[in-house]
PDB file of N, CA and C in Angstrom:
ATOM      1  N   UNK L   1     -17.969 -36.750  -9.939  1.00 48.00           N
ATOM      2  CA  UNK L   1     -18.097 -37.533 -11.151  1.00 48.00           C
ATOM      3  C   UNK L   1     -18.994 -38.727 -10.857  1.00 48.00           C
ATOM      4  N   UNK L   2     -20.009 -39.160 -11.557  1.00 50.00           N
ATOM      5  CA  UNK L   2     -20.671 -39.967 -11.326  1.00 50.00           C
ATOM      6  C   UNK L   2     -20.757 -41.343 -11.969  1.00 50.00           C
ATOM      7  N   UNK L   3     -20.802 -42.271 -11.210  1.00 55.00           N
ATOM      8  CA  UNK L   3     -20.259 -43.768 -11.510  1.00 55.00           C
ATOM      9  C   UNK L   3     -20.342 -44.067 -13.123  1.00 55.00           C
ATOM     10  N   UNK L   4     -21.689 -43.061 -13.937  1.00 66.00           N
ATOM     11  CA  UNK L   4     -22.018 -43.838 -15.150  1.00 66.00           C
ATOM     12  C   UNK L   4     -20.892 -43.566 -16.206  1.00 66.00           C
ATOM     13  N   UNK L   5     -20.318 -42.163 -15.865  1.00 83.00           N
ATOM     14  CA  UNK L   5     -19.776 -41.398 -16.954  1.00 83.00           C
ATOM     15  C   UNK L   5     -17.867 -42.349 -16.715  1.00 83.00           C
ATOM     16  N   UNK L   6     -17.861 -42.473 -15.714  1.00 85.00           N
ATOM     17  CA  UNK L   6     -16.391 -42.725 -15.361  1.00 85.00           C
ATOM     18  C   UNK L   6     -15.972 -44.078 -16.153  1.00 85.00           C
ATOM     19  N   UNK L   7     -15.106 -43.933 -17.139  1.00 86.00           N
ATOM     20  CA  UNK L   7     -15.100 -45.245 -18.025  1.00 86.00           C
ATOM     21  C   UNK L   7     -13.848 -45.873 -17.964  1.00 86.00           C
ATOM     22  N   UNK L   8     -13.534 -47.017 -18.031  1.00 83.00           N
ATOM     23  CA  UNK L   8     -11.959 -47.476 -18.192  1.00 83.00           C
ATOM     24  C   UNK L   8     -11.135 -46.770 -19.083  1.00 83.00           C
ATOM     25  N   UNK L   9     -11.260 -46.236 -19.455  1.00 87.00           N
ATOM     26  CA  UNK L   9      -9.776 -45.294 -20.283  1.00 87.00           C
ATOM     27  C   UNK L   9      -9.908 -44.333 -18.911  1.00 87.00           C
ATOM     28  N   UNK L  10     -11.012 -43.798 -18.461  1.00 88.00           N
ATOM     29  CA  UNK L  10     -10.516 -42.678 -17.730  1.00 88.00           C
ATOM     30  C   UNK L  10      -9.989 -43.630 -16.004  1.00 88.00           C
ATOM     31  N   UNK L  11     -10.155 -45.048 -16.322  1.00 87.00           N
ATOM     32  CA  UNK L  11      -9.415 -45.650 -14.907  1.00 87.00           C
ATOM     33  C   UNK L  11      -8.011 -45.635 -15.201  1.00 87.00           C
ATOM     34  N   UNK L  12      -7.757 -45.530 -16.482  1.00 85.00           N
ATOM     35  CA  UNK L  12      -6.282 -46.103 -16.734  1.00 85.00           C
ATOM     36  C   UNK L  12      -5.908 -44.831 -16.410  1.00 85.00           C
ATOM     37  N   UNK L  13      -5.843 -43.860 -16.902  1.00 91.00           N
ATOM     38  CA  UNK L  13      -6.068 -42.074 -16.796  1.00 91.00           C
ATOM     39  C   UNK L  13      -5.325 -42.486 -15.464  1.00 91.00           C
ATOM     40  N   UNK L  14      -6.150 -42.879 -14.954  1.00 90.00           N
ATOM     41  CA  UNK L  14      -6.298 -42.137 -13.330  1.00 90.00           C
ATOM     42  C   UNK L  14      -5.332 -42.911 -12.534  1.00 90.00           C
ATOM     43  N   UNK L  15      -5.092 -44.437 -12.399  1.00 88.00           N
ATOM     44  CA  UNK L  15      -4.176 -45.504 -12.130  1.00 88.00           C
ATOM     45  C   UNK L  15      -2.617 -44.538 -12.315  1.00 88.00           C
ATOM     46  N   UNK L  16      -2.161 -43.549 -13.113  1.00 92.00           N
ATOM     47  CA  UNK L  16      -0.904 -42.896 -13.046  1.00 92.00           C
ATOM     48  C   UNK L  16      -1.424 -41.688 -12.434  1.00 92.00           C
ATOM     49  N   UNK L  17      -2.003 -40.857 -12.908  1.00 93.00           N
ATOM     50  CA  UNK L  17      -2.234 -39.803 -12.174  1.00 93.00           C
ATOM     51  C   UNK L  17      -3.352 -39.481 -10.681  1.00 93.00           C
ATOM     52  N   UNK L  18      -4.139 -40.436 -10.252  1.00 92.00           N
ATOM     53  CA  UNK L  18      -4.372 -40.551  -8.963  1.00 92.00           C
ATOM     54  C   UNK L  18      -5.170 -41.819  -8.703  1.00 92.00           C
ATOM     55  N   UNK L  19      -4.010 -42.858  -8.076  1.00 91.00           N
ATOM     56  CA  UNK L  19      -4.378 -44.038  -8.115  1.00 91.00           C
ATOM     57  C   UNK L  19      -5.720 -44.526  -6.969  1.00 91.00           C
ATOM     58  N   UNK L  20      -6.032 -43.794  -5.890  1.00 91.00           N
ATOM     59  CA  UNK L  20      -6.958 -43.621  -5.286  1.00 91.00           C
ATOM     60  C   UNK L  20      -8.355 -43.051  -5.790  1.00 91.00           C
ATOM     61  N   UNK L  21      -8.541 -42.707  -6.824  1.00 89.00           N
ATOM     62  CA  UNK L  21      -9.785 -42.186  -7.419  1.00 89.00           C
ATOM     63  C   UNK L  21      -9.604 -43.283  -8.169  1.00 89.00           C
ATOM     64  N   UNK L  22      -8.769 -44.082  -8.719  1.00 86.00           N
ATOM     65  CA  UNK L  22      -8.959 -45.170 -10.093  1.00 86.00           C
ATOM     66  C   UNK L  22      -9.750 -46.269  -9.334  1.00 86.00           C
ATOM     67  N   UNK L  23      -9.141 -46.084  -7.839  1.00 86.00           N
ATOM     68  CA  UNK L  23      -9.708 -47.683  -7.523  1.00 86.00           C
ATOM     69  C   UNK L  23     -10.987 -47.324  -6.887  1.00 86.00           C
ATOM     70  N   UNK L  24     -11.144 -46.026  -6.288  1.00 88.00           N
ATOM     71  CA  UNK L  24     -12.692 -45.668  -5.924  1.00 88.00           C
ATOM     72  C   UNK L  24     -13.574 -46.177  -7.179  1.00 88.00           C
ATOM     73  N   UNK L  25     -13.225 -45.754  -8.414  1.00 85.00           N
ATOM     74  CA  UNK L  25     -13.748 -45.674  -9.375  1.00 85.00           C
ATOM     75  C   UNK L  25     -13.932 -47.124 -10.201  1.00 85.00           C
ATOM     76  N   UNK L  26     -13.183 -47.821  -9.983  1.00 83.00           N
ATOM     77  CA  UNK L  26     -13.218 -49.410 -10.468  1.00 83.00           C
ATOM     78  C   UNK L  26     -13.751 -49.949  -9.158  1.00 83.00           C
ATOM     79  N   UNK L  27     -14.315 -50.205  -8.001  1.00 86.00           N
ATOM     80  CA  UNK L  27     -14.704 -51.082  -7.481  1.00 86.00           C
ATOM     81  C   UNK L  27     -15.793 -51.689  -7.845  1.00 86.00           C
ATOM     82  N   UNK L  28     -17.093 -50.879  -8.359  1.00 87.00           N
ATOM     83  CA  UNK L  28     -18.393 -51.285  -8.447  1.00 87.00           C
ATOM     84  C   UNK L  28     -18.405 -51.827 -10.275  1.00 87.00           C
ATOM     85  N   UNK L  29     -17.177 -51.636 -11.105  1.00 83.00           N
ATOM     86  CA  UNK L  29     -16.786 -52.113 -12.458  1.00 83.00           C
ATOM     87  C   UNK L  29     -15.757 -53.555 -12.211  1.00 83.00           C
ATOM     88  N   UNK L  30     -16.111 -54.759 -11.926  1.00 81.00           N
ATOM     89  CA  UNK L  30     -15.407 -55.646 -11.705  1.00 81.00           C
ATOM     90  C   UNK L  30     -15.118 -56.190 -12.883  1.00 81.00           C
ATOM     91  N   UNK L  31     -15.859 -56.485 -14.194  1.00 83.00           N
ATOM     92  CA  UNK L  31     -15.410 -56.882 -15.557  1.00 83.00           C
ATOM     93  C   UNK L  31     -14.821 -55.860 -16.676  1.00 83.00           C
ATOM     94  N   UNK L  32     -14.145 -54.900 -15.885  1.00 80.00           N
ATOM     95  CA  UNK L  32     -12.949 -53.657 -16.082  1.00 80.00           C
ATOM     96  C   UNK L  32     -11.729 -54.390 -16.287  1.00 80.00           C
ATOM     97  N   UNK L  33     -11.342 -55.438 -15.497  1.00 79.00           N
ATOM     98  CA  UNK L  33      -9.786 -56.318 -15.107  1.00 79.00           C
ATOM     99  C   UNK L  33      -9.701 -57.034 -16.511  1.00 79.00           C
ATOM    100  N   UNK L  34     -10.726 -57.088 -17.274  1.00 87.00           N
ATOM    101  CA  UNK L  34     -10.061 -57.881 -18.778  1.00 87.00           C
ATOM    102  C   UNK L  34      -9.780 -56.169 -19.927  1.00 87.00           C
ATOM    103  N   UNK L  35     -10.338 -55.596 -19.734  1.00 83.00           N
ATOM    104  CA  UNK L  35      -9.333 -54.674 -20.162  1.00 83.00           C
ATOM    105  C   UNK L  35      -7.604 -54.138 -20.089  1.00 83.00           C
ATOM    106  N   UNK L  36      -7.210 -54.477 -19.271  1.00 82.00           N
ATOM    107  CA  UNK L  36      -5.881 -54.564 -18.823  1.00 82.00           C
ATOM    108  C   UNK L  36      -5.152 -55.611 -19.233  1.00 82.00           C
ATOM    109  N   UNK L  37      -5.626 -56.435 -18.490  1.00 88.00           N
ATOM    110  CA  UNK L  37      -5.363 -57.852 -19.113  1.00 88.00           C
ATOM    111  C   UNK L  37      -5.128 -58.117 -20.527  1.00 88.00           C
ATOM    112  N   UNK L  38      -6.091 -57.816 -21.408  1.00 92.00           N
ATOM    113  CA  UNK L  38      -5.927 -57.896 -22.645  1.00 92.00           C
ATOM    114  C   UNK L  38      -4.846 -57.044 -23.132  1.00 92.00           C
ATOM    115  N   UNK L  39      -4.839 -55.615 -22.829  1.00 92.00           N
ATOM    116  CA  UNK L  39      -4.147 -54.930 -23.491  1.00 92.00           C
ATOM    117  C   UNK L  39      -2.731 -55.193 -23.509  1.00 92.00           C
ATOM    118  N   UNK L  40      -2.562 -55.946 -22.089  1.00 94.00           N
ATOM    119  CA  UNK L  40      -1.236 -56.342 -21.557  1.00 94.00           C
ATOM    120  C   UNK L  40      -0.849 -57.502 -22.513  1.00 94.00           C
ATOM    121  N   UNK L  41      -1.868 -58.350 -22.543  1.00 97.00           N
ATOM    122  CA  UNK L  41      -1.435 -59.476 -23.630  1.00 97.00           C
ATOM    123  C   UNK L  41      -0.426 -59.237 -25.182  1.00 97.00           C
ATOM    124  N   UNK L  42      -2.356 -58.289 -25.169  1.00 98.00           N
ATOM    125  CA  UNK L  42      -1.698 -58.070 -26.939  1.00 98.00           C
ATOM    126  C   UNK L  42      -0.257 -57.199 -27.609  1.00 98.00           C
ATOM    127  N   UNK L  43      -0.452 -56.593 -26.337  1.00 98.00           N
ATOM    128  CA  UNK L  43       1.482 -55.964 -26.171  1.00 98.00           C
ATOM    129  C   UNK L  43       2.559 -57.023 -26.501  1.00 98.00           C
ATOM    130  N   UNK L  44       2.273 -57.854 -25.534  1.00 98.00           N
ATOM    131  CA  UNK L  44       3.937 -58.761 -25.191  1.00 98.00           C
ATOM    132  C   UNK L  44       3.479 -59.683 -26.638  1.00 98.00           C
ATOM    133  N   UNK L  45       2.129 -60.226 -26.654  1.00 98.00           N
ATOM    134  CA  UNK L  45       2.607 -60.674 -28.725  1.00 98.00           C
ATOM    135  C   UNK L  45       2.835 -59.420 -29.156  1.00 98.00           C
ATOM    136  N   UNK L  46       3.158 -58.508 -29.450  1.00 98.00           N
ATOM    137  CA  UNK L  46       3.177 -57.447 -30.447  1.00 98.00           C
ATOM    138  C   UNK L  46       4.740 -57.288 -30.165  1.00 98.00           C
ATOM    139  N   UNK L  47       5.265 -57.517 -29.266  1.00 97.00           N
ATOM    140  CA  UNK L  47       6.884 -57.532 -29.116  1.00 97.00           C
ATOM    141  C   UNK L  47       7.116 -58.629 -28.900  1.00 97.00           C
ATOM    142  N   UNK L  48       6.995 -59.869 -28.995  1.00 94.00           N
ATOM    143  CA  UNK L  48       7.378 -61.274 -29.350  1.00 94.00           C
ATOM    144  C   UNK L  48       7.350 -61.407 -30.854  1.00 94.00           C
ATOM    145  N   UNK L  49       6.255 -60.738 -31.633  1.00 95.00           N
ATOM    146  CA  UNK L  49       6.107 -61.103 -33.220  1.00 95.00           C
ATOM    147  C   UNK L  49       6.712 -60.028 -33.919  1.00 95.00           C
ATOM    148  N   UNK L  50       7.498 -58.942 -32.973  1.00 95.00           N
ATOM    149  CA  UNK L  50       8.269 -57.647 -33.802  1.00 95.00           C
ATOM    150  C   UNK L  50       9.768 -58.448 -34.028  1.00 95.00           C
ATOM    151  N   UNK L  51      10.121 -59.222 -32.331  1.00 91.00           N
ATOM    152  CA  UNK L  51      11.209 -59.579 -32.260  1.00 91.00           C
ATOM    153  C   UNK L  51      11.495 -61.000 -33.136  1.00 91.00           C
ATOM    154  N   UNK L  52      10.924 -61.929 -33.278  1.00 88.00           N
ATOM    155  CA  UNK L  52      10.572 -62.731 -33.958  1.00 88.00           C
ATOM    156  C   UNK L  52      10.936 -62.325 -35.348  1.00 88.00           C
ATOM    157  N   UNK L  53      10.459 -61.386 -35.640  1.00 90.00           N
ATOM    158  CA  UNK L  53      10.117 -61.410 -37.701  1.00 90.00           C
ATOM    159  C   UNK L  53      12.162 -60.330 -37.454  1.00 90.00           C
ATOM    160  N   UNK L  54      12.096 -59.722 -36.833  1.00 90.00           N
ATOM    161  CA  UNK L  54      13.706 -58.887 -36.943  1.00 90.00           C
ATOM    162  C   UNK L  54      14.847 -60.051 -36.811  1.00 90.00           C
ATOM    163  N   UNK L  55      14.690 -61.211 -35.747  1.00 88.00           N
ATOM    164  CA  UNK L  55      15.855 -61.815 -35.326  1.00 88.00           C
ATOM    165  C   UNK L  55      16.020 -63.017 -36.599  1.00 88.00           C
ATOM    166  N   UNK L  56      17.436 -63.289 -36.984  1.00 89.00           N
ATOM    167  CA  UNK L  56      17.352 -64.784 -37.294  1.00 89.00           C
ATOM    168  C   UNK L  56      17.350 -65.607 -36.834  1.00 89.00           C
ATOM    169  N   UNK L  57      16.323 -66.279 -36.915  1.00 88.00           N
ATOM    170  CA  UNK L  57      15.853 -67.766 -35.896  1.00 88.00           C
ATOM    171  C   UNK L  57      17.271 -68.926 -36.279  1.00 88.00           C
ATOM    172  N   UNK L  58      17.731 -68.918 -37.330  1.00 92.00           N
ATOM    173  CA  UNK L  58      18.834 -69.938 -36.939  1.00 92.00           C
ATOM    174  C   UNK L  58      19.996 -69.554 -36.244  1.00 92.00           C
ATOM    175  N   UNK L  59      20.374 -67.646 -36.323  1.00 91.00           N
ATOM    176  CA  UNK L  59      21.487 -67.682 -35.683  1.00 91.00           C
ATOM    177  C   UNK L  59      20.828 -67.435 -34.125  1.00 91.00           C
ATOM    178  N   UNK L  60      19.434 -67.334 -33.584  1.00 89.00           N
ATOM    179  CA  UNK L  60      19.293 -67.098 -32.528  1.00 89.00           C
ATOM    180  C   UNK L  60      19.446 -68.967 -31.833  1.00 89.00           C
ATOM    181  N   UNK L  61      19.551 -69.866 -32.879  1.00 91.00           N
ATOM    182  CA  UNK L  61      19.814 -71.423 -32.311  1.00 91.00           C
ATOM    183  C   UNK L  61      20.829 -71.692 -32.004  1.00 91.00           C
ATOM    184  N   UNK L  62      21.641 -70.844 -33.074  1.00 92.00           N
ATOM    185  CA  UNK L  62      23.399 -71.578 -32.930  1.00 92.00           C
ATOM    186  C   UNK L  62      23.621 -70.584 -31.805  1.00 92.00           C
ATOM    187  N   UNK L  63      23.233 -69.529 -31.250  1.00 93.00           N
ATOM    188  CA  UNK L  63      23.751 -69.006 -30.374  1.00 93.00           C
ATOM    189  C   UNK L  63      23.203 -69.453 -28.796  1.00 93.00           C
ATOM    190  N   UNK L  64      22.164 -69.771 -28.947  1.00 91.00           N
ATOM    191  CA  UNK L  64      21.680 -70.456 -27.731  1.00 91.00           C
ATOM    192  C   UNK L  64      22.394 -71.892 -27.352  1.00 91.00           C
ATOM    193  N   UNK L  65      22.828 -72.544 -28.646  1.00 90.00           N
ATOM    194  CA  UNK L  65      23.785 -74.203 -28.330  1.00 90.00           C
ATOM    195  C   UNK L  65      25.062 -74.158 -28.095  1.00 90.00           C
ATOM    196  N   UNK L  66      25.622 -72.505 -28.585  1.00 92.00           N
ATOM    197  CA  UNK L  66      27.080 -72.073 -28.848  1.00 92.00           C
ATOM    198  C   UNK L  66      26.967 -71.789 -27.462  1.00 92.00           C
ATOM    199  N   UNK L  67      26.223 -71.016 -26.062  1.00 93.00           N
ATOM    200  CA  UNK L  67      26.360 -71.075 -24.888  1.00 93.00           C
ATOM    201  C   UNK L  67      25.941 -71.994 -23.937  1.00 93.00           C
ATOM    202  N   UNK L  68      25.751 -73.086 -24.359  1.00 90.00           N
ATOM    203  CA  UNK L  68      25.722 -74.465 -23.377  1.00 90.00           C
ATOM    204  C   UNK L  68      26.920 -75.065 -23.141  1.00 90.00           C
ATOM    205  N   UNK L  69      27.325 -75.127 -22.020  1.00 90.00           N
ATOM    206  CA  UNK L  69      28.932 -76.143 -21.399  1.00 90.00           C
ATOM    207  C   UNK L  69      29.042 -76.588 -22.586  1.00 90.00           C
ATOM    208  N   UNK L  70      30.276 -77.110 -23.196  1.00 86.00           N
ATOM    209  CA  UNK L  70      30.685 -78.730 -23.878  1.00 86.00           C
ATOM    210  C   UNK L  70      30.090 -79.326 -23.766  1.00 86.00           C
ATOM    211  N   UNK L  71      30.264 -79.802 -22.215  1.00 87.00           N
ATOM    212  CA  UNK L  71      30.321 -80.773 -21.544  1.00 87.00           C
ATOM    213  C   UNK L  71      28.926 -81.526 -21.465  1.00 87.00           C
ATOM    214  N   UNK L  72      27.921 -80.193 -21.180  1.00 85.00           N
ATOM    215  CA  UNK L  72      26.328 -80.567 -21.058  1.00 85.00           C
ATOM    216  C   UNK L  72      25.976 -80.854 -22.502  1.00 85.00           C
ATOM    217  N   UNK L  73      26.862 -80.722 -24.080  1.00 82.00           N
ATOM    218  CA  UNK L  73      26.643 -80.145 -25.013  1.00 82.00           C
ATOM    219  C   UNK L  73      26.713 -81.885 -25.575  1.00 82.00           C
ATOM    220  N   UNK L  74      27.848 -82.368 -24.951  1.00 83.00           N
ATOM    221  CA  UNK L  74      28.529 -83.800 -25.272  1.00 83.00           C
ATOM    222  C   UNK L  74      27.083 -84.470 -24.664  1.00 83.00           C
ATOM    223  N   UNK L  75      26.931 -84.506 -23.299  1.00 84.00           N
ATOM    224  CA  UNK L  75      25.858 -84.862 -22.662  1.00 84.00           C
ATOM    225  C   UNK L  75      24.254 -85.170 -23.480  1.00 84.00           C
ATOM    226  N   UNK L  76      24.105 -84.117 -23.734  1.00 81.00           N
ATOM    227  CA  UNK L  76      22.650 -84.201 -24.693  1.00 81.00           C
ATOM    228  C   UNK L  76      22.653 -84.605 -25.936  1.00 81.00           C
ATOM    229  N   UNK L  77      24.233 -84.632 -26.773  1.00 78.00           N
ATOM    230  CA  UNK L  77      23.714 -85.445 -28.029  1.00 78.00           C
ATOM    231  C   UNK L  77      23.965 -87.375 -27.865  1.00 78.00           C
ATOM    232  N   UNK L  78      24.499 -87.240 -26.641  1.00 71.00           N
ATOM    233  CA  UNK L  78      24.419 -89.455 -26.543  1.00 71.00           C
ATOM    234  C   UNK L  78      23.218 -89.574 -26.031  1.00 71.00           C
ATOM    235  N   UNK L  79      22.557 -88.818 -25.813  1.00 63.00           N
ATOM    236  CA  UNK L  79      21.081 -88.917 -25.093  1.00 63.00           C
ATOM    237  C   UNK L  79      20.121 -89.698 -25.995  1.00 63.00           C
TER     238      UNK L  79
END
């Protein structure tokens, strides 16, 4: 296979099914690494803004203050 044809979908391809040809194949492609990167990004917003719009944000508050000590609870409101 020759360097021109070998494209990042077929690195990702290859990264599960033979991770030694992916990286033969990405060395001389160094601005390949924002492909990943990105995709990785736009994932974790895409399940931060799924979880977000499903949860209720006030009961996800009272439940986050409802598991703090008392004690730390007493603590932070004379603060």
């Amino acid at each position: 296979m020759a360097n021109e044809s070998y494209t990042v979908f077929n690195a990702m391809v290859d990264i599960v099914a033979s991770p030694g040809k992916a990286f033969d194949g990405i060395k001389p492609h160094t601005k390949w690494l924002w492909w990943p990167l990105l995709i990785g990004i736009a994932l974790a917003c895409a399940v931060f803004a799924y979880y977000y719009s499903w949860v209720d944000f006030e009961w996800l508050v009272e439940e986050t203050i409802r598991q703090i000590p008392a004690e730390d609870r007493a603590a932070s409101e004379g603060a």
